Short mmCIF file of C-alpha atoms and ligand atoms in Angstrom, two decimals:
data_model
loop_
_atom_site.label_atom_id
_atom_site.label_comp_id
_atom_site.label_asym_id
_atom_site.label_seq_id
_atom_site.Cartn_x
_atom_site.Cartn_y
_atom_site.Cartn_z
CA UNK A 1 -152.91 19.29 -21.67
CA UNK A 2 -151.32 17.54 -18.68
CA UNK A 3 -153.68 15.36 -16.63
CA UNK A 4 -154.66 17.06 -13.34
CA UNK A 5 -152.85 15.50 -10.38
CA UNK A 6 -154.76 14.50 -7.28
CA UNK A 7 -153.25 13.36 -3.99
CA UNK A 8 -155.11 11.90 -1.01
CA UNK A 9 -153.30 12.34 2.31
CA UNK A 10 -153.96 9.52 4.79
CA UNK A 11 -154.58 5.81 4.23
CA UNK A 12 -157.24 5.29 6.91
CA UNK A 13 -160.74 4.29 5.92
CA UNK A 14 -161.54 7.85 4.78
CA UNK A 15 -158.48 8.14 2.55
CA UNK A 16 -158.77 4.69 0.97
CA UNK A 17 -162.50 4.94 0.26
CA UNK A 18 -162.00 8.43 -1.24
CA UNK A 19 -159.12 7.21 -3.40
CA UNK A 20 -161.16 4.23 -4.62
CA UNK A 21 -164.27 6.31 -5.40
CA UNK A 22 -162.07 8.71 -7.39
CA UNK A 23 -160.21 5.93 -9.20
CA UNK A 24 -163.49 4.20 -10.07
CA UNK A 25 -164.61 7.45 -11.71
CA UNK A 26 -161.49 7.48 -13.87
CA UNK A 27 -159.62 10.14 -11.91
CA UNK A 28 -155.86 9.59 -11.57
CA UNK A 29 -155.01 9.63 -7.88
CA UNK A 30 -152.17 8.79 -5.49
CA UNK A 31 -152.25 8.22 -1.71
CA UNK A 32 -149.56 9.30 0.75
CA UNK A 33 -149.47 7.95 4.29
CA UNK A 34 -147.08 8.79 7.10
CA UNK A 35 -147.29 5.34 8.67
CA UNK A 36 -144.79 2.79 7.38
CA UNK A 37 -147.48 0.16 6.80
CA UNK A 38 -151.23 -0.04 6.43
CA UNK A 39 -152.91 0.71 9.75
CA UNK A 40 -149.89 2.12 11.52
CA UNK A 41 -151.07 5.23 13.39
CA UNK A 42 -154.56 4.91 11.94
CA UNK A 43 -157.69 5.03 14.09
CA UNK A 44 -159.34 2.81 11.49
CA UNK A 45 -157.15 -0.11 12.66
CA UNK A 46 -158.97 -0.10 16.04
CA UNK A 47 -162.53 -0.12 14.73
CA UNK A 48 -165.05 -2.87 15.40
CA UNK A 49 -166.32 -2.91 11.83
CA UNK A 50 -170.04 -2.91 12.54
CA UNK A 51 -172.19 -1.74 9.64
CA UNK A 52 -175.21 -1.13 11.83
CA UNK A 53 -177.20 1.89 10.61
CA UNK A 54 -180.45 0.96 12.36
CA UNK A 55 -178.85 0.17 15.71
CA UNK A 56 -177.10 3.53 15.45
CA UNK A 57 -180.41 5.24 14.67
CA UNK A 58 -181.49 4.55 18.26
CA UNK A 59 -178.77 6.76 19.68
CA UNK A 60 -177.60 9.13 16.92
CA UNK A 61 -178.77 11.67 14.36
CA UNK A 62 -181.04 10.23 11.60
CA UNK A 63 -178.38 11.17 9.01
CA UNK A 64 -176.17 8.34 10.30
CA UNK A 65 -178.71 5.71 9.24
CA UNK A 66 -179.67 7.52 6.03
CA UNK A 67 -176.09 7.93 4.84
CA UNK A 68 -174.90 4.64 6.32
CA UNK A 69 -177.51 2.18 5.01
CA UNK A 70 -176.20 2.20 1.38
CA UNK A 71 -172.68 1.52 2.62
CA UNK A 72 -173.54 -2.14 3.30
CA UNK A 73 -173.89 -2.73 -0.46
CA UNK A 74 -170.81 -0.56 -1.13
CA UNK A 75 -168.66 -2.78 1.08
CA UNK A 76 -170.21 -6.04 -0.09
CA UNK A 77 -169.41 -5.13 -3.72
CA UNK A 78 -165.77 -4.33 -2.92
CA UNK A 79 -164.88 -6.58 0.00
CA UNK A 80 -166.08 -10.21 -0.15
CA UNK A 81 -165.45 -10.53 3.60
CA UNK A 82 -168.49 -8.35 4.32
CA UNK A 83 -170.79 -10.52 6.44
CA UNK A 84 -174.52 -9.91 6.03
CA UNK A 85 -176.07 -11.85 8.89
CA UNK A 86 -177.64 -8.97 10.81
CA UNK A 87 -176.95 -8.03 14.41
CA UNK A 88 -178.51 -8.56 17.82
CA UNK A 89 -179.17 -6.33 20.82
CA UNK A 90 -179.65 -7.97 24.22
CA UNK A 91 -179.87 -6.82 27.79
CA UNK A 92 -179.92 -8.17 31.31
CA UNK A 93 -183.48 -8.93 32.60
CA UNK A 94 -183.35 -5.92 34.94
CA UNK A 95 -182.60 -3.59 31.99
CA UNK A 96 -185.43 -4.78 29.66
CA UNK A 97 -187.07 -1.29 29.75
CA UNK A 98 -183.84 0.00 28.13
CA UNK A 99 -184.31 -2.51 25.31
CA UNK A 100 -187.89 -1.31 24.81
CA UNK A 101 -186.74 2.32 24.72
CA UNK A 102 -183.99 1.39 22.23
CA UNK A 103 -186.61 -0.30 20.01
CA UNK A 104 -188.88 2.74 20.14
CA UNK A 105 -186.15 4.93 18.69
CA UNK A 106 -185.35 2.85 15.61
CA UNK A 107 -186.71 0.57 12.86
CA UNK A 108 -185.91 -2.47 10.67
CA UNK A 109 -185.75 -4.91 13.59
CA UNK A 110 -187.68 -7.89 14.92
CA UNK A 111 -188.34 -8.77 18.55
CA UNK A 112 -187.11 -12.32 19.08
CA UNK A 113 -187.87 -14.60 22.02
CA UNK A 114 -185.47 -16.96 23.76
CA UNK A 115 -186.22 -19.81 21.36
CA UNK A 116 -185.61 -17.76 18.20
CA UNK A 117 -182.49 -16.28 19.77
CA UNK A 118 -181.18 -19.79 20.44
CA UNK A 119 -181.81 -20.62 16.77
CA UNK A 120 -179.84 -17.59 15.63
CA UNK A 121 -177.03 -17.92 18.17
CA UNK A 122 -176.99 -21.34 19.86
CA UNK A 123 -174.33 -20.13 22.32
CA UNK A 124 -176.79 -17.58 23.71
CA UNK A 125 -179.46 -20.26 24.37
CA UNK A 126 -181.11 -19.75 27.74
CA UNK A 127 -179.16 -16.58 28.48
CA UNK A 128 -181.62 -13.83 27.44
CA UNK A 129 -185.43 -13.83 27.37
CA UNK A 130 -185.82 -11.29 24.58
CA UNK A 131 -183.62 -9.61 22.01
CA UNK A 132 -183.81 -7.25 19.06
CA UNK A 133 -182.70 -8.71 15.75
CA UNK A 134 -181.67 -6.34 12.92
CA UNK A 135 -181.57 -8.74 9.94
CA UNK A 136 -180.33 -6.21 7.35
CA UNK A 137 -177.19 -5.12 9.18
CA UNK A 138 -173.67 -6.38 8.45
CA UNK A 139 -170.13 -6.41 9.78
CA UNK A 140 -166.56 -6.76 8.55
CA UNK A 141 -163.03 -7.08 9.83
CA UNK A 142 -161.67 -3.53 9.40
CA UNK A 143 -158.06 -4.65 8.95
CA UNK A 144 -158.94 -7.07 6.17
CA UNK A 145 -161.29 -4.52 4.63
CA UNK A 146 -158.54 -1.87 4.52
CA UNK A 147 -156.17 -4.40 2.96
CA UNK A 148 -158.81 -5.26 0.36
CA UNK A 149 -159.25 -1.57 -0.53
CA UNK A 150 -155.47 -1.16 -0.83
CA UNK A 151 -155.34 -4.20 -3.14
CA UNK A 152 -158.16 -2.80 -5.29
CA UNK A 153 -156.34 0.49 -5.56
CA UNK A 154 -153.18 -1.32 -6.57
CA UNK A 155 -155.10 -3.23 -9.28
CA UNK A 156 -156.18 0.14 -10.66
CA UNK A 157 -152.60 1.40 -10.64
CA UNK A 158 -153.08 3.75 -7.67
CA UNK A 159 -149.87 4.06 -5.65
CA UNK A 160 -149.96 4.23 -1.86
CA UNK A 161 -146.69 5.77 -0.69
CA UNK A 162 -146.00 4.87 2.95
CA UNK A 163 -143.66 6.75 5.27
CA UNK A 164 -144.53 10.11 3.67
CA UNK A 165 -145.53 12.93 6.01
CA UNK A 166 -147.44 15.54 4.00
CA UNK A 167 -149.11 18.89 4.62
CA UNK A 168 -152.02 19.84 2.35
CA UNK A 169 -150.52 23.27 1.57
CA UNK A 170 -147.18 21.80 0.46
CA UNK A 171 -148.33 18.81 -1.59
CA UNK A 172 -147.44 19.30 -5.26
CA UNK A 173 -150.83 18.41 -6.75
CA UNK A 174 -153.66 20.22 -8.49
CA UNK A 175 -156.16 18.90 -5.96
CA UNK A 176 -155.47 17.58 -2.45
CA UNK A 177 -157.94 15.52 -0.44
CA UNK A 178 -156.97 15.78 3.22
CA UNK A 179 -157.97 12.58 5.06
CA UNK A 180 -155.52 12.87 7.96
CA UNK A 181 -158.13 12.09 10.62
CA UNK A 182 -157.42 13.86 13.90
CA UNK A 183 -154.05 15.10 12.59
CA UNK A 184 -156.00 17.54 10.38
CA UNK A 185 -156.83 19.68 13.40
CA UNK A 186 -154.34 22.31 12.20
CA UNK A 187 -156.80 23.00 9.35
CA UNK A 188 -160.04 22.05 11.13
CA UNK A 189 -159.95 23.62 14.60
CA UNK A 190 -163.40 22.34 15.60
CA UNK A 191 -162.28 18.74 15.21
CA UNK A 192 -161.95 16.89 18.55
CA UNK A 193 -160.80 13.44 19.60
CA UNK A 194 -163.14 11.00 21.37
CA UNK A 195 -161.25 8.24 23.05
CA UNK A 196 -162.22 4.67 22.29
CA UNK A 197 -160.77 1.51 23.84
CA UNK A 198 -161.19 -2.08 22.77
CA UNK A 199 -160.03 -5.60 23.53
CA UNK A 200 -159.46 -8.50 21.14
CA UNK A 201 -159.79 -11.97 22.66
CA UNK A 202 -159.49 -15.49 21.35
CA UNK A 203 -162.36 -17.68 22.54
CA UNK A 204 -162.42 -20.87 20.49
CA UNK A 205 -165.26 -22.29 22.61
CA UNK A 206 -167.66 -19.53 21.63
CA UNK A 207 -169.27 -19.30 18.25
CA UNK A 208 -171.19 -16.13 17.33
CA UNK A 209 -172.36 -15.51 13.78
CA UNK A 210 -173.05 -11.80 14.11
CA UNK A 211 -172.28 -8.78 16.31
CA UNK A 212 -174.11 -8.68 19.63
CA UNK A 213 -174.69 -5.44 21.54
CA UNK A 214 -175.26 -5.59 25.24
CA UNK A 215 -177.17 -2.57 26.50
CA UNK A 216 -175.46 -1.46 29.64
CA UNK A 217 -176.08 1.59 31.83
CA UNK A 218 -172.53 2.91 31.38
CA UNK A 219 -170.95 1.26 28.33
CA UNK A 220 -172.96 0.21 25.29
CA UNK A 221 -170.77 -2.82 24.72
CA UNK A 222 -170.60 -4.85 21.55
CA UNK A 223 -168.84 -8.01 20.52
CA UNK A 224 -167.92 -8.53 16.89
CA UNK A 225 -166.88 -12.01 15.74
CA UNK A 226 -163.80 -12.29 13.52
CA UNK A 227 -162.07 -15.24 11.90
CA UNK A 228 -159.95 -17.78 13.82
CA UNK A 229 -161.96 -17.66 17.05
CA UNK A 230 -161.23 -13.95 17.58
CA UNK A 231 -163.70 -11.44 18.99
CA UNK A 232 -163.37 -7.68 19.17
CA UNK A 233 -164.97 -6.29 22.33
CA UNK A 234 -165.64 -2.57 22.16
CA UNK A 235 -165.80 0.14 22.83
CA UNK A 236 -165.53 2.86 25.39
CA UNK A 237 -166.51 6.38 24.36
CA UNK A 238 -164.77 8.93 26.51
CA UNK A 239 -164.70 12.69 25.94
CA UNK A 240 -160.98 12.77 26.46
CA UNK A 241 -158.01 13.29 24.18
CA UNK A 242 -155.70 11.23 26.36
CA UNK A 243 -153.62 8.93 24.21
CA UNK A 244 -151.95 5.93 25.72
CA UNK A 245 -152.89 2.43 26.77
CA UNK A 246 -156.29 1.12 27.86
CA UNK A 247 -157.07 1.92 31.50
CA UNK A 248 -157.69 -0.85 34.01
CA UNK A 249 -161.23 0.46 34.57
CA UNK A 250 -162.07 0.25 30.86
CA UNK A 251 -160.49 -3.19 30.45
CA UNK A 252 -162.41 -4.49 33.48
CA UNK A 253 -165.70 -3.06 32.22
CA UNK A 254 -165.26 -4.40 28.68
CA UNK A 255 -164.21 -7.84 29.85
CA UNK A 256 -166.92 -7.96 32.51
CA UNK A 257 -169.57 -7.19 29.96
CA UNK A 258 -168.23 -9.94 27.68
CA UNK A 259 -168.36 -12.32 30.63
CA UNK A 260 -171.98 -11.26 31.20
CA UNK A 261 -172.78 -12.11 27.61
CA UNK A 262 -171.26 -15.56 28.00
CA UNK A 263 -169.22 -17.01 30.91
CA UNK A 264 -166.96 -18.86 28.44
CA UNK A 265 -165.39 -15.47 27.72
CA UNK A 266 -163.82 -15.94 31.15
CA UNK A 267 -161.57 -18.58 29.60
CA UNK A 268 -160.66 -16.49 26.55
CA UNK A 269 -157.10 -15.29 25.87
CA UNK A 270 -156.50 -11.56 25.65
CA UNK A 271 -154.79 -11.01 22.31
CA UNK A 272 -154.78 -7.23 22.11
CA UNK A 273 -155.74 -4.13 24.07
CA UNK A 274 -156.03 -1.01 21.92
CA UNK A 275 -157.06 2.63 22.15
CA UNK A 276 -157.30 5.58 19.80
CA UNK A 277 -159.05 8.92 19.35
CA UNK A 278 -162.01 9.11 16.95
CA UNK A 279 -162.02 12.33 14.90
CA UNK A 280 -165.33 14.14 15.48
CA UNK A 281 -166.92 17.49 14.62
CA UNK A 282 -169.22 19.17 17.18
CA UNK A 283 -172.36 17.58 15.65
CA UNK A 284 -170.65 14.15 15.45
CA UNK A 285 -171.41 14.00 11.71
CA UNK A 286 -168.80 13.75 8.96
CA UNK A 287 -168.29 16.57 6.49
CA UNK A 288 -166.37 17.52 3.38
CA UNK A 289 -165.06 21.06 3.60
CA UNK A 290 -163.29 23.14 1.02
CA UNK A 291 -161.03 25.84 2.37
CA UNK A 292 -159.07 26.79 -0.77
CA UNK A 293 -159.46 26.27 -4.49
CA UNK A 294 -157.38 23.09 -4.37
CA UNK A 295 -157.83 21.45 -0.93
CA UNK A 296 -160.79 19.38 0.30
CA UNK A 297 -160.91 18.14 3.89
CA UNK A 298 -162.88 14.91 4.47
CA UNK A 299 -163.22 14.19 8.15
CA UNK A 300 -165.34 13.75 11.28
CA UNK A 301 -166.21 10.07 10.90
CA UNK A 302 -166.45 9.78 14.71
CA UNK A 303 -167.56 6.27 15.66
CA UNK A 304 -168.95 5.57 12.18
CA UNK A 305 -165.80 5.23 10.12
CA UNK A 306 -166.68 2.14 8.11
CA UNK A 307 -170.39 2.91 8.13
CA UNK A 308 -170.10 6.44 6.74
CA UNK A 309 -166.83 6.47 4.77
CA UNK A 310 -168.53 5.40 1.49
CA UNK A 311 -171.00 8.34 1.73
CA UNK A 312 -168.15 10.71 2.57
CA UNK A 313 -166.10 9.38 -0.36
CA UNK A 314 -169.01 9.79 -2.76
CA UNK A 315 -169.32 13.44 -1.71
CA UNK A 316 -165.58 13.94 -2.17
CA UNK A 317 -165.73 12.47 -5.66
CA UNK A 318 -168.67 14.73 -6.59
CA UNK A 319 -166.80 17.77 -5.25
CA UNK A 320 -163.63 16.84 -7.13
CA UNK A 321 -165.56 16.39 -10.37
CA UNK A 322 -167.15 19.80 -9.91
CA UNK A 323 -163.72 21.33 -9.13
CA UNK A 324 -162.33 19.76 -12.30
CA UNK A 325 -165.21 21.26 -14.22
CA UNK A 326 -164.41 24.58 -12.49
CA UNK A 327 -167.84 24.82 -10.92
CA UNK A 328 -168.21 26.25 -7.46
CA UNK A 329 -167.98 23.25 -5.14
CA UNK A 330 -170.15 22.74 -2.11
CA UNK A 331 -169.02 24.43 1.08
CA UNK A 332 -169.85 21.72 3.57
CA UNK A 333 -170.90 18.19 2.70
CA UNK A 334 -172.72 15.92 3.23
CA UNK A 335 -175.50 18.47 3.62
CA UNK A 336 -177.61 18.24 6.77
CA UNK A 337 -181.15 17.21 5.98
CA UNK A 338 -183.52 20.08 5.81
CA UNK A 339 -186.07 20.09 8.59
C1 FAD P 1 -162.13 1.53 19.70
C2 FAD P 1 -162.81 2.04 18.45
C3 FAD P 1 -163.88 1.33 17.89
C4 FAD P 1 -164.51 1.78 16.73
N1 FAD P 1 -165.51 1.02 16.18
C5 FAD P 1 -166.06 1.37 15.00
C6 FAD P 1 -167.05 0.54 14.37
O1 FAD P 1 -167.43 -0.51 14.86
N2 FAD P 1 -167.56 0.93 13.16
C7 FAD P 1 -167.16 2.09 12.56
O2 FAD P 1 -167.66 2.38 11.46
N3 FAD P 1 -166.22 2.91 13.13
C8 FAD P 1 -165.67 2.58 14.34
N4 FAD P 1 -164.73 3.39 14.93
C9 FAD P 1 -164.43 4.71 14.35
C10 FAD P 1 -163.46 4.65 13.22
O3 FAD P 1 -162.34 3.92 13.59
C11 FAD P 1 -163.06 6.09 12.81
O4 FAD P 1 -164.21 6.85 12.53
C12 FAD P 1 -162.22 6.07 11.54
O5 FAD P 1 -161.15 5.19 11.70
C13 FAD P 1 -161.66 7.42 11.16
O6 FAD P 1 -161.01 7.23 9.93
P1 FAD P 1 -160.05 8.30 9.26
O7 FAD P 1 -159.60 7.70 7.99
O8 FAD P 1 -160.72 9.63 9.25
O9 FAD P 1 -158.84 8.46 10.29
P2 FAD P 1 -157.58 7.47 10.49
O10 FAD P 1 -158.00 6.05 10.41
O11 FAD P 1 -156.90 7.91 11.74
O12 FAD P 1 -156.68 7.76 9.23
C14 FAD P 1 -155.91 8.92 9.09
C15 FAD P 1 -154.59 8.52 8.44
O13 FAD P 1 -153.88 9.69 8.09
C16 FAD P 1 -152.51 9.46 8.36
N5 FAD P 1 -151.86 10.77 8.52
C17 FAD P 1 -152.06 11.68 9.51
N6 FAD P 1 -151.31 12.77 9.30
C18 FAD P 1 -150.62 12.55 8.15
C19 FAD P 1 -149.69 13.33 7.40
N7 FAD P 1 -149.31 14.56 7.80
N8 FAD P 1 -149.16 12.81 6.25
C20 FAD P 1 -149.54 11.57 5.83
N9 FAD P 1 -150.42 10.80 6.50
C21 FAD P 1 -150.97 11.29 7.64
C22 FAD P 1 -152.51 8.64 9.64
O14 FAD P 1 -151.30 7.95 9.81
C23 FAD P 1 -153.70 7.71 9.39
O15 FAD P 1 -153.31 6.52 8.76
C24 FAD P 1 -164.07 2.99 16.10
C25 FAD P 1 -163.00 3.70 16.64
C26 FAD P 1 -162.36 3.23 17.80
C27 FAD P 1 -161.18 4.01 18.36
#
C-alpha cells in the first residue's frame, strides 16, 4: 500500500512545530510555504520569544500556563539557544500596587528586593525597589528557533517548499494540516487579527540576562535580550486589523518605556520597527479543528505562538494518528479544561 501523504501548509511556528512533531512520530510529511524564505510574511518572525507561562497566568486563561509550561522543555530539547534564566517583572514606584495585584494572580515567582535584583541584573541596580522573579521561565530568539526547526526537519528528510501558495481543498495529499495563521480565515471565520508592534534596538552598553516586563497602565511592555547587543522591545496589543508600519504613538510608547527601564536605551540604535497581526479565536486560546475527513486546521496562537505551539503540535499529531487509524478525531482541540 502507498504511504499516506501529509502536507502542512505554512512555515510559521505552528507549521514547523506540527511538521516536526509528525516527523518525530515517523509520519512522512512535507511543508509548503508561500513566502520565498523562512519568516517572509510570517507573524512568527515578529515575536518576542518569551516562554513565560506564569507571567501570562496573571493576565490570561489558566490553560495558557497549563499548556505552555511543558513547552520550555520541548524547546530546550530541540533548540540549544533556549535560555533558561527566568524573567523579571518590575514597575515604577507609583505603580507598586499593580505589581502586588499581578503577584496575586499567579504563582512560581519570588519577590526580590533591590539588592537581589542588582545581583540578578546589575544594570538595574538602584532602579527598582522590588521586583517579581520567575526563575523557571525561559526565552529564545524566534528567528533562530524557526531556523533550528527547519534544520531539524531537513535532517529528517522533510522538505520545506517555499514560494508555494496552497489552499487546503486543492492540496494533493491524504491529510492536510492548515497552519496558514490569519490567512486561514477563509476556513475559520471566527479568527481575528490582533495587531502587535515591536522595536529592535542595539544597545551595547546594556547587559540584561533575561526578559524584563515593565508593568505600565497602558502597554505591558517587555524587553527581551538577544545576541550581539540586540533587544526586542514589545509589544502593543491593539484590537485592529490594520496592516502597515508601526505608528508614531506606538513607537514613542515602546521606546519611552525602554528608556524608563534604563536611560542608556536613549543611546541605543533603532535596528528594526515591525508590526503584524496575531491570529486569535474569540477565547484567545489555540485550537485544532477538523472540518473534513482530510483537513485539520491548527490556529489561534494569539500572543502565545512560541509558548503554545508545542502543545498545539502535539494535539495535531494525536489527531493525525487517530485519522490514520480511521478513528473519529476530536472536534476541537486542545480541549478546554472542565470546570
Ligand atoms: C509584535 C509581536 C510580538 C509577539 N510576541 C510573542 C512572544 O513573545 N511569545 C510568543 O509566544 N508569541 C508572540 N507573538 C505571537 C506569535 O508571533 C504568533 O502567535 C505566531 O507567530 C502565530 O504563528 P502561526 O504559525 O499561526 O502564524 P504565522 O507565523 O503567520 O505563519 C503562517 C504561515 O503561513 C504562510 N501562509 C499563509 N497562507 C499561505 C498559503 N495559502 N500557502 C502557503 N503558505 C501560506 C504564511 O506565509 C506564514 O509563513 C507575538 C506576535 C507579535 C505580532
